Short mmCIF file of C-alpha atoms and ligand atoms in Angstrom, two decimals:
data_model
loop_
_atom_site.label_atom_id
_atom_site.label_comp_id
_atom_site.label_asym_id
_atom_site.label_seq_id
_atom_site.Cartn_x
_atom_site.Cartn_y
_atom_site.Cartn_z
CA MET C 15 14.73 3.24 -17.31
CA SER C 16 15.98 6.37 -19.43
CA GLY C 17 12.41 6.87 -19.49
CA LEU C 18 12.89 7.91 -15.83
CA GLY C 19 16.47 9.24 -16.20
CA LEU C 20 18.11 6.90 -14.16
CA LEU C 21 22.05 6.14 -15.00
CA PRO C 22 23.16 2.45 -14.63
CA THR C 23 24.24 3.40 -10.58
CA ASP C 24 21.79 5.17 -9.96
CA ARG C 25 19.00 3.94 -6.91
CA LEU C 26 15.50 3.39 -7.25
CA PHE C 27 12.50 4.00 -4.52
CA VAL C 28 9.29 3.67 -5.03
CA LEU C 29 6.06 4.22 -2.87
CA THR C 30 2.26 3.14 -4.24
CA GLY C 31 -0.92 4.25 -3.18
CA ALA C 32 -4.16 2.97 -4.00
CA GLY C 33 -3.93 5.11 -7.28
CA ILE C 34 -1.97 2.10 -8.69
CA SER C 35 -4.68 -0.67 -8.20
CA ALA C 36 -7.52 1.62 -9.71
CA GLU C 37 -7.37 0.63 -13.36
CA SER C 38 -7.95 -3.02 -11.45
CA GLY C 39 -11.07 -2.18 -10.39
CA LEU C 40 -10.38 -1.40 -6.70
CA ALA C 41 -11.91 1.74 -5.42
CA THR C 42 -9.00 4.43 -3.99
CA PHE C 43 -10.33 5.57 -0.70
CA ARG C 44 -10.74 9.58 -1.45
CA GLY C 45 -12.16 8.53 -4.91
CA SER C 46 -14.94 6.52 -3.18
CA GLY C 47 -15.54 9.38 -0.95
CA GLY C 48 -13.81 7.85 1.99
CA LEU C 49 -17.78 5.66 2.17
CA TRP C 50 -18.35 2.26 2.75
CA ASN C 51 -22.04 1.46 3.72
CA GLY C 52 -22.33 5.07 4.62
CA TYR C 53 -19.09 4.38 7.38
CA ARG C 54 -15.96 6.40 6.91
CA VAL C 55 -13.23 4.05 5.90
CA GLU C 56 -11.63 5.73 9.05
CA GLN C 57 -14.84 4.41 11.11
CA VAL C 58 -13.94 0.86 10.40
CA ALA C 59 -10.06 1.21 9.97
CA THR C 60 -9.37 2.40 13.96
CA PRO C 61 -8.08 0.03 16.81
CA GLU C 62 -11.45 1.86 18.44
CA ALA C 63 -13.63 0.46 15.79
CA TRP C 64 -12.14 -2.76 16.47
CA GLN C 65 -12.61 -2.85 20.06
CA ALA C 66 -16.31 -1.34 19.60
CA ASP C 67 -17.04 -3.55 16.71
CA PRO C 68 -15.61 -6.15 15.04
CA ALA C 69 -18.01 -7.95 13.50
CA LEU C 70 -17.93 -4.55 11.03
CA VAL C 71 -14.45 -4.34 11.08
CA TRP C 72 -14.39 -8.27 9.91
CA ASN C 73 -17.32 -7.83 7.48
CA PHE C 74 -15.28 -4.88 5.95
CA TYR C 75 -12.23 -6.57 5.53
CA SER C 76 -13.90 -9.56 4.22
CA MET C 77 -16.20 -7.43 2.19
CA ARG C 78 -11.51 -6.48 0.27
CA ARG C 79 -10.71 -9.89 0.50
CA ARG C 80 -13.28 -10.34 -2.09
CA ASP C 81 -12.67 -7.69 -3.94
CA ALA C 82 -8.68 -8.15 -3.77
CA LEU C 83 -9.16 -11.81 -5.59
CA ALA C 84 -11.66 -10.91 -7.77
CA SER C 85 -8.89 -8.82 -9.84
CA GLU C 86 -6.08 -8.58 -11.59
CA PRO C 87 -2.68 -6.82 -11.57
CA ASN C 88 -2.06 -4.19 -14.52
CA ALA C 89 0.43 -2.64 -17.13
CA ALA C 90 1.49 -0.16 -14.14
CA HIS C 91 1.58 -3.67 -11.64
CA ARG C 92 3.84 -5.12 -13.99
CA ALA C 93 6.38 -2.45 -15.55
CA LEU C 94 7.31 -1.71 -11.62
CA ALA C 95 7.82 -5.93 -11.54
CA THR C 96 9.75 -4.98 -15.25
CA MET C 97 12.10 -2.65 -13.24
CA GLU C 98 12.35 -5.09 -10.45
CA LYS C 99 14.29 -7.61 -12.82
CA GLN C 100 16.33 -4.73 -14.75
CA MET C 101 17.80 -3.20 -11.53
CA GLY C 102 17.71 -5.30 -8.80
CA ASP C 103 18.80 -4.31 -5.62
CA ARG C 104 18.91 -1.31 -6.92
CA PHE C 105 14.67 -0.75 -6.85
CA TYR C 106 12.93 -1.04 -3.29
CA LEU C 107 9.30 -0.90 -3.88
CA CYS C 108 6.99 0.27 -1.10
CA THR C 109 3.25 0.37 -0.73
CA GLN C 110 0.68 1.61 1.28
CA ASN C 111 -2.09 -0.32 -1.05
CA VAL C 112 -2.76 -3.61 1.19
CA ASP C 113 -4.00 -5.46 -1.43
CA ASP C 114 -1.44 -8.39 -3.28
CA LEU C 115 -1.52 -7.02 -7.17
CA HIS C 116 1.77 -6.68 -6.98
CA GLU C 117 2.85 -9.57 -6.13
CA ARG C 118 0.63 -11.45 -8.63
CA GLY C 119 2.28 -8.35 -11.25
CA GLY C 120 5.51 -10.20 -10.53
CA SER C 121 6.87 -8.02 -7.85
CA LEU C 122 9.48 -10.43 -5.79
CA ARG C 123 10.21 -8.16 -2.59
CA VAL C 124 7.73 -6.01 -1.78
CA HIS C 125 7.09 -3.67 1.65
CA HIS C 126 3.19 -3.59 2.64
CA MET C 127 4.11 -0.55 5.01
CA HIS C 128 0.14 -0.45 6.00
CA GLY C 129 -0.32 -4.81 6.42
CA SER C 130 -1.25 -7.61 3.98
CA LEU C 131 -4.88 -8.04 3.44
CA PHE C 132 -4.32 -11.79 3.44
CA GLU C 133 -2.70 -12.37 6.64
CA SER C 134 -4.60 -11.73 10.10
CA ARG C 135 -3.04 -12.13 13.40
CA CYS C 136 -4.34 -13.01 17.04
CA GLU C 137 -4.11 -9.58 18.71
CA ARG C 138 -2.44 -11.41 21.73
CA CYS C 139 0.22 -13.73 19.78
CA GLU C 140 1.28 -10.58 17.61
CA VAL C 141 2.63 -13.26 14.65
CA PRO C 142 1.30 -12.61 10.85
CA PHE C 143 -0.52 -15.84 9.47
CA ALA C 144 -1.48 -16.38 6.24
CA ASP C 145 -5.28 -16.36 5.52
CA ARG C 146 -7.67 -15.57 2.87
CA GLY C 147 -10.97 -16.59 4.89
CA PHE C 148 -13.85 -14.27 5.04
CA TYR C 149 -16.22 -13.43 8.23
CA GLU C 150 -18.96 -11.83 7.24
CA ASP C 151 -21.14 -13.60 9.99
CA GLY C 152 -20.88 -11.76 12.90
CA ASN C 153 -20.49 -15.21 15.12
CA THR C 154 -18.04 -16.87 13.56
CA LEU C 155 -15.13 -14.33 14.06
CA PRO C 156 -11.82 -15.88 14.22
CA THR C 157 -10.27 -16.65 17.56
CA CYS C 158 -6.04 -18.17 17.66
CA LYS C 159 -5.79 -21.70 17.80
CA ASP C 160 -2.94 -21.21 20.99
CA CYS C 161 -4.71 -18.95 23.29
CA GLY C 162 -7.96 -18.74 21.97
CA ALA C 163 -7.17 -14.81 21.64
CA ALA C 164 -9.68 -12.44 19.30
CA VAL C 165 -7.94 -12.85 15.76
CA ARG C 166 -7.92 -9.58 13.76
CA PRO C 167 -6.67 -8.30 10.05
CA HIS C 168 -2.63 -7.95 9.99
CA ILE C 169 -3.49 -4.06 8.83
CA VAL C 170 -2.30 -1.76 10.26
CA TRP C 171 -5.11 1.11 11.73
CA PHE C 172 -4.98 4.61 11.73
CA GLY C 173 -2.77 5.42 14.99
CA GLU C 174 -0.61 2.60 14.66
CA ILE C 175 2.73 2.52 13.34
CA PRO C 176 3.22 1.28 10.18
CA LEU C 177 5.65 -1.59 9.52
CA ALA C 178 10.11 -1.25 8.92
CA MET C 179 10.10 2.09 9.37
CA GLU C 180 13.91 2.08 9.47
CA GLU C 181 14.10 -0.30 7.10
CA ILE C 182 11.95 2.46 4.76
CA TYR C 183 14.26 5.27 6.20
CA ALA C 184 17.74 3.68 5.63
CA LYS C 185 16.12 2.28 1.65
CA LEU C 186 15.40 6.04 1.32
CA ALA C 187 18.96 7.84 2.40
CA ALA C 188 20.52 5.45 0.00
CA SER C 189 18.33 6.14 -3.34
CA THR C 190 19.06 8.43 -5.43
CA HIS C 191 15.61 8.65 -7.31
CA VAL C 192 12.03 8.67 -5.37
CA LEU C 193 8.59 7.48 -7.70
CA VAL C 194 5.80 7.69 -6.33
CA VAL C 195 2.74 6.40 -7.89
CA GLY C 196 -1.05 7.02 -7.00
CA THR C 197 -1.39 8.28 -3.98
CA SER C 198 -3.00 11.43 -2.49
CA GLY C 199 -0.40 12.39 -0.07
CA SER C 200 -2.12 12.67 2.62
CA VAL C 201 -1.41 10.06 4.64
CA TYR C 202 1.24 10.40 6.56
CA PRO C 203 4.32 9.19 7.62
CA ALA C 204 4.16 8.43 3.80
CA ALA C 205 2.88 11.28 2.59
CA GLY C 206 6.27 12.50 4.28
CA PHE C 207 8.75 10.25 2.20
CA VAL C 208 9.22 12.99 -0.83
CA GLN C 209 9.78 15.52 1.47
CA ILE C 210 12.77 14.15 2.94
CA ALA C 211 14.18 13.06 -0.13
CA ASN C 212 13.80 16.49 -2.09
CA GLN C 213 15.68 18.04 1.25
CA ARG C 214 18.62 15.71 1.00
CA GLY C 215 18.89 16.20 -3.28
CA LEU C 216 16.73 13.30 -4.62
CA LYS C 217 15.41 13.56 -7.59
CA THR C 218 11.27 12.90 -7.05
CA ILE C 219 8.71 12.27 -9.66
CA TYR C 220 5.18 11.88 -9.11
CA VAL C 221 2.71 9.61 -11.65
CA GLY C 222 -0.95 10.00 -11.40
CA PRO C 223 -3.90 12.00 -13.08
CA GLU C 224 -4.15 14.93 -11.19
CA GLU C 225 -1.43 16.45 -8.51
CA PRO C 226 -0.97 15.10 -4.61
CA LEU C 227 -1.86 17.47 -1.75
CA ASN C 228 1.78 17.33 -1.29
CA ALA C 229 2.89 18.21 -4.85
CA GLY C 230 5.75 20.95 -4.04
CA ALA C 231 7.99 18.52 -3.42
CA PHE C 232 8.41 16.83 -6.51
CA ASP C 233 10.62 17.61 -9.05
CA ASP C 234 8.57 16.64 -11.57
CA ILE C 235 4.63 15.70 -11.79
CA ARG C 236 3.69 13.45 -15.06
CA LEU C 237 0.20 13.23 -15.00
CA GLY C 238 -1.49 10.62 -16.25
CA THR C 239 -3.02 6.60 -15.71
CA ALA C 240 -0.39 5.23 -13.71
CA THR C 241 -0.44 2.07 -16.32
CA GLU C 242 -0.09 4.54 -19.25
CA ILE C 243 2.82 6.28 -17.85
CA LEU C 244 4.64 3.89 -16.76
CA SER C 245 4.50 1.30 -19.71
CA GLY C 246 5.89 4.47 -21.12
CA CYS C 247 9.07 4.63 -18.37
CA LEU C 248 10.23 1.20 -19.78
CA ASP C 249 9.92 2.13 -23.60
CA GLY C 250 11.86 5.08 -22.77
P1 OAD I 23 -6.17 8.14 -1.90
O1 OAD I 23 -7.53 7.39 -2.07
O2 OAD I 23 -5.98 8.90 -0.48
O3 OAD I 23 -5.51 8.30 -2.83
C1 OAD I 23 -5.13 7.52 -4.42
C2 OAD I 23 -4.66 8.18 -5.60
O4 OAD I 23 -4.42 7.92 -6.88
C3 OAD I 23 -5.73 9.84 -5.95
O5 OAD I 23 -4.71 10.63 -6.16
C4 OAD I 23 -5.84 9.75 -7.72
O6 OAD I 23 -5.38 10.72 -7.97
C5 OAD I 23 -5.00 8.67 -7.86
N1 OAD I 23 -5.83 7.76 -8.50
C6 OAD I 23 -6.66 7.35 -9.08
N2 OAD I 23 -6.78 6.33 -10.54
C7 OAD I 23 -5.78 6.95 -10.92
C8 OAD I 23 -4.98 5.59 -11.63
N3 OAD I 23 -5.18 5.43 -12.61
N4 OAD I 23 -3.23 5.84 -11.63
C9 OAD I 23 -2.85 6.55 -11.10
N5 OAD I 23 -3.37 7.08 -9.98
C10 OAD I 23 -4.12 7.07 -9.92
O7 OAD I 23 -4.86 6.31 -1.73
P2 OAD I 23 -3.97 6.59 -0.49
O8 OAD I 23 -3.19 8.18 -1.04
O9 OAD I 23 -3.00 5.76 -1.37
O10 OAD I 23 -4.50 3.32 5.15
O11 OAD I 23 -3.98 5.98 0.58
C11 OAD I 23 -2.96 6.51 1.54
C12 OAD I 23 -3.73 5.48 2.70
O12 OAD I 23 -4.84 6.52 3.29
C13 OAD I 23 -4.24 3.99 2.71
O13 OAD I 23 -3.11 2.80 2.58
C14 OAD I 23 -5.34 3.57 3.55
C15 OAD I 23 -5.55 4.86 3.32
O14 OAD I 23 -6.50 5.61 4.31
C16 OAD I 23 -4.73 3.30 6.24
O15 OAD I 23 -5.11 2.03 5.74
C17 OAD I 23 -3.91 3.03 6.99
#
């Protein structure tokens, strides 16, 4: 991994965002103006939206399931899978994305801090389970087989706490390098990881076509698409 300047003992923490899936045809949040069918994404991705209109929320996530199923992983997803194979336990991948393109690109261990598109959970029992269903007809929304309560997408909505934050901070503390790919740096706590890393003296690298909002915390900004730059890192 000489393209990233890594030594054999270095440990790499990777954070990805919607930009890594852009070249697979999945719209980024800010790129689409943050809008879906005239709604702001925040209006359909909050606990309040779920309480007010679960059919609308399921409609949105059913569409996202369809879009993800119709897309394929790209060279950037595959490059990260190759890095994982080469580095083993010295590599950690945390994604804000809820799609499964990292896994389909060959990554073995992926932490989905904002949840997973192809999982749902009963809002009372809270246990996530695999679910590839589409609930676009408001009359047939899913309910829990055990308790009958409503089943919701296993997604971290605005105002909710991302998954396994302690593990993330522990991995960050144990790393020497942080590589951030395709995220605007606008949603916390993920946008703050690089600031923590920077204060601790870790080497921080950003990959994407434009500078993120938290650009000041990066040592190295590589402007370009994820597929171009990450494939180049492997060539080394
Ligand atoms: P954004 O839509 O905010 O940002 C996408 C970033 O990808 C932008 O900075 C683009 O410049 C960059 N980008 C576009 N094309 C790219 C390419 N080909 N290669 C690399 N980068 C590219 O998406 P996120 O930062 O991921 O949260 O959004 C963060 C969170 O906000 C999401 O996880 C979601 C959202 O609301 C929740 O749902 C909780």
